[in-house]
Coordinates of C-alpha atoms and ligand atoms in Angstrom, one line a residue:
X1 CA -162.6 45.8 39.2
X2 CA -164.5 47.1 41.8
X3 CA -166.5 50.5 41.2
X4 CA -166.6 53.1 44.3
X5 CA -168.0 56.7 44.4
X6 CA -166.3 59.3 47.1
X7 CA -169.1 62.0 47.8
X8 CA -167.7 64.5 50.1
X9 CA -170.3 66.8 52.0
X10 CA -168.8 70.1 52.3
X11 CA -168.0 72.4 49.3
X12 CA -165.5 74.3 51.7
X13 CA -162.5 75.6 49.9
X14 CA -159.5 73.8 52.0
X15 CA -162.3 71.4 52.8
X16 CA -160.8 68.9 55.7
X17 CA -163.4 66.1 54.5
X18 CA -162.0 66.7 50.9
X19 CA -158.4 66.1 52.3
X20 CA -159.5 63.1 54.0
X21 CA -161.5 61.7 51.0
X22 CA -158.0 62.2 49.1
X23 CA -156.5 60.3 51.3
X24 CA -158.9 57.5 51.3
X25 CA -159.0 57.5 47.4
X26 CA -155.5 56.7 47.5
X27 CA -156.3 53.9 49.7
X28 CA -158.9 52.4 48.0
X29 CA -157.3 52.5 44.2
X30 CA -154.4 50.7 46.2
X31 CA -157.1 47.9 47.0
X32 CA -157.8 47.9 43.3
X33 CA -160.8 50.2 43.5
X34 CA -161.8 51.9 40.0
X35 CA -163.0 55.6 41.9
X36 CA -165.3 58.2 40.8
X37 CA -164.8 61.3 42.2
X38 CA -168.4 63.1 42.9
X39 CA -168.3 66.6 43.5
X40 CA -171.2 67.7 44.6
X41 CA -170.7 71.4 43.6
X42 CA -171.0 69.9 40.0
X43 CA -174.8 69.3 40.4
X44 CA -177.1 71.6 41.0
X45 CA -179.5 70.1 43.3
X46 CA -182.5 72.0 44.8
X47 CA -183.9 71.4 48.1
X48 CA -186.4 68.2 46.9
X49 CA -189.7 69.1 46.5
X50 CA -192.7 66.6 45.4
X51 CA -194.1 69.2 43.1
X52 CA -190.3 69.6 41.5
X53 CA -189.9 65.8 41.2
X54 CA -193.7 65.5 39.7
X55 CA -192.7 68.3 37.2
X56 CA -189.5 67.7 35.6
X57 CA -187.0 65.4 38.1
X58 CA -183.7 67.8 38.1
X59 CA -181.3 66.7 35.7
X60 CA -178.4 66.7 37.7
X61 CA -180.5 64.7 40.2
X62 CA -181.0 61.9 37.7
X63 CA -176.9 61.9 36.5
X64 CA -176.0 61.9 40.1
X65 CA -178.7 59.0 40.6
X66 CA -177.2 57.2 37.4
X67 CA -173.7 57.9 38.9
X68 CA -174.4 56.1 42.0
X69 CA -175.8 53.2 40.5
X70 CA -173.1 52.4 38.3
X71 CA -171.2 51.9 41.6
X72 CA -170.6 48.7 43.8
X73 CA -170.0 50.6 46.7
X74 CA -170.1 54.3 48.2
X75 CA -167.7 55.8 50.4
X76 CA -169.3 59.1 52.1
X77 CA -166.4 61.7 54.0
X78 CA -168.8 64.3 55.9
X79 CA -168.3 67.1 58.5
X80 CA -170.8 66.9 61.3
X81 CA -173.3 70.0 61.6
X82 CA -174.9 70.8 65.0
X83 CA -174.6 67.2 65.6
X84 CA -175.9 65.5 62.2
X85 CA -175.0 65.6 58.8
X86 CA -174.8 68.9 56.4
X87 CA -178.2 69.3 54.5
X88 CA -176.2 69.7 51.5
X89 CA -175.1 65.9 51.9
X90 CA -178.8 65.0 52.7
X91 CA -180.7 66.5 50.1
X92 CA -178.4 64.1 47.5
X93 CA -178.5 61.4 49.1
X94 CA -182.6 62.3 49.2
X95 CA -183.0 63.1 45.5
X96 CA -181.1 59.6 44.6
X97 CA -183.3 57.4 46.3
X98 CA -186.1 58.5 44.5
X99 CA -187.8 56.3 41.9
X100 CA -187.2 57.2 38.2
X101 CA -188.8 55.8 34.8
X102 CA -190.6 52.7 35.6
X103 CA -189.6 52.3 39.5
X104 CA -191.6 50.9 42.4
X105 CA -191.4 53.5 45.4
X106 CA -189.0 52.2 47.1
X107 CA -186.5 50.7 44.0
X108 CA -184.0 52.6 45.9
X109 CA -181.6 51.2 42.7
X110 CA -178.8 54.0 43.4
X111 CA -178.3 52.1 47.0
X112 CA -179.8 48.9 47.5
X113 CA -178.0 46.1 48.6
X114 CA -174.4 47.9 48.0
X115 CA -171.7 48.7 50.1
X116 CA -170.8 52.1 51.7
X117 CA -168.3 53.4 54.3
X118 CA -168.5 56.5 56.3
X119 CA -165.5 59.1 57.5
X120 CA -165.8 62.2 59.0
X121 CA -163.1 65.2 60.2
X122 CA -163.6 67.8 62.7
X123 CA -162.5 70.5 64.0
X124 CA -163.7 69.3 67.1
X125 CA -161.8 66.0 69.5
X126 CA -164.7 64.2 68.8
X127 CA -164.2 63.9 65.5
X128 CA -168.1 64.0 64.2
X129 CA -169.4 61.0 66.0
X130 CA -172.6 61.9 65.8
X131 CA -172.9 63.0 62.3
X132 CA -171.6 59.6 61.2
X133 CA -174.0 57.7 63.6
X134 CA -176.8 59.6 62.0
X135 CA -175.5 58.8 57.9
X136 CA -175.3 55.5 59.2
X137 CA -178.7 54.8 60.1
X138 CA -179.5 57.1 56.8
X139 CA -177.7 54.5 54.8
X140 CA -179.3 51.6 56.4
X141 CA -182.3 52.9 56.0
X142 CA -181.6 53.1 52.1
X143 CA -181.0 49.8 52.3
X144 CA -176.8 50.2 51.9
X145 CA -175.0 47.7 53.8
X146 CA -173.0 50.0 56.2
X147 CA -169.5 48.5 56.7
X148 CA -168.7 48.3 60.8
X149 CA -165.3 50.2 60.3
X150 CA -165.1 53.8 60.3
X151 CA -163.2 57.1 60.5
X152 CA -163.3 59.5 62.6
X153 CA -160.6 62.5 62.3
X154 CA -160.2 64.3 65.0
X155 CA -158.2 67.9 65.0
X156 CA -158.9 68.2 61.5
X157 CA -156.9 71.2 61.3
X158 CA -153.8 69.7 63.0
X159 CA -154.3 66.6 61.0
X160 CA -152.2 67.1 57.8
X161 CA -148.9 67.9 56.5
X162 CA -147.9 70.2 54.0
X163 CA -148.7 67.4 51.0
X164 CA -152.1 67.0 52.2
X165 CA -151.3 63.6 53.5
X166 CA -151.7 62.7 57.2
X167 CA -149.8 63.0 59.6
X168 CA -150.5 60.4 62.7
X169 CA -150.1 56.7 62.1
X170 CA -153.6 55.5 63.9
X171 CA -156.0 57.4 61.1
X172 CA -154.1 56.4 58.3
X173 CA -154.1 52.9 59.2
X174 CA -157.7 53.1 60.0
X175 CA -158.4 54.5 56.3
X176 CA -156.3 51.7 55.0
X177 CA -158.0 49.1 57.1
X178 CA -162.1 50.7 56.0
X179 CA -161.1 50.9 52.4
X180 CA -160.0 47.3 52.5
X181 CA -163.2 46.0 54.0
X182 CA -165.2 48.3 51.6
X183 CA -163.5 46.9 48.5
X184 CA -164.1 43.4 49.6
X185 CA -167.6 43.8 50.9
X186 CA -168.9 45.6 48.1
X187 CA -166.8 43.0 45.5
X188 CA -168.6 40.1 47.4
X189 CA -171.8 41.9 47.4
X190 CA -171.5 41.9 43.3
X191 CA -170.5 38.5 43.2
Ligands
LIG1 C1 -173.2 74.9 60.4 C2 -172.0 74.3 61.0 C3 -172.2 73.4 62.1 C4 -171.1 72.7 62.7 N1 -171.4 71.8 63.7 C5 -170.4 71.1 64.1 C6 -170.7 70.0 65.0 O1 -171.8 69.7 65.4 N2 -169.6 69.2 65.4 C7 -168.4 69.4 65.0 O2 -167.5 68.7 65.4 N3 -168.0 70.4 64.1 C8 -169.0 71.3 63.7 N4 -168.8 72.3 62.8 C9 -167.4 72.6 62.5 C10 -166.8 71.7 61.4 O3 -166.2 70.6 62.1 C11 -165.8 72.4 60.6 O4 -166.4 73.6 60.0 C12 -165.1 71.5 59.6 O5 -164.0 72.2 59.1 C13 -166.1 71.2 58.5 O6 -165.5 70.3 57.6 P1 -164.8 70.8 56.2 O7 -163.5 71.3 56.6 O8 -164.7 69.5 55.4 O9 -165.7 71.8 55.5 C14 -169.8 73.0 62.2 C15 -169.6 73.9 61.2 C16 -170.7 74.5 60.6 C17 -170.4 75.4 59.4

């Protein structure tokens, strides 16, 4: 079975990303994905610093690091702030790239080589473009291999029913279609 991690980037009660990373967990334990929920407001992350990595690296930097390497793939469902992605989001994904124990500099074991998959939803009709353009070249730049479908969710706030599923036809099937190619990719990149 196929391992993925959902890491959502806003810790907003009634969260939109959340209720869209719901969604695609549904979608991806359909394609036979074993998912780990990561909650980021579970760790407690500081802002990296050198001279706190060179002292004692944060121990809920190394579980979340240890989480995300037990994974074959990551699924990342992010709002977009002023046009990129929330620091919160960025200072994970920055404390799990860096090497731990015996590690070369750039190891990068939490990400290399492994699937991932992007969403975002928005408040706004362009659905957080360029937030997910810039996790995309983040993730690349990790060395992840970035998946060519995405989500973008539009009208956030109009977006879902009462039961927290959604409510148009077009997002749903494009969850369906992204969780699809992430399970395969990220089984094929095991293999
Ligand atoms: C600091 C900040 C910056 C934001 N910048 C953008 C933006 O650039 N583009 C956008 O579409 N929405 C922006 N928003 C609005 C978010 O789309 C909205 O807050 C959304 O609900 C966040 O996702 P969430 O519901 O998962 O917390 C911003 C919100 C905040 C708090």
């Amino acid at each position: 079975m196929v391992a993925v991690a959902i890491i959502v980037g806003s810790l907003r009660e009634g969260s939109f990303n959340r209720a869209l990373g719901a969604v695609a967990s549904q979608a991806l334990q359909a394609h036979g994905a074993n998912v780990t929920w990561v909650d980021l407001s579970e760790f407690d992350l500081p802002i990296y610093s050198d001279a706190l990595e060179k002292g004692a690296f944060p121990s809920d930097a190394l579980r979340l690091k240890q989480i995300f390497s037990a994974q074959d793939g990551l699924l990342f469902v992010s709002p977009e702030y002023n046009g990129s992605i929330p620091s919160l989001l960025k200072n994970a994904i920055d404390w799990a790239s860096r090497p731990t124990g015996d590690e070369g500099p750039v190891a990068l074991t939490a990400y290399r080589g492994k699937a991932a998959a992007i969403m975002s939803a928005s408040l706004s009709p362009f659905g957080g473009l360029r937030g997910l353009a810039h996790l995309r070249q983040i993730l690349s730049t990790i060395q992840m291999m970035v998946i060519p479908e995405q989500v973008l969710l539009p009208n956030a706030h109009m977006a879902f029913d009462a039961q927290g599923q959604l409510q148009d036809d077009l997002p749903a099937s494009l969850i369906t279609m992204t969780a699809a190619r992430l399970v395969a990719v990220a089984a094929a990149l095991r293999a």
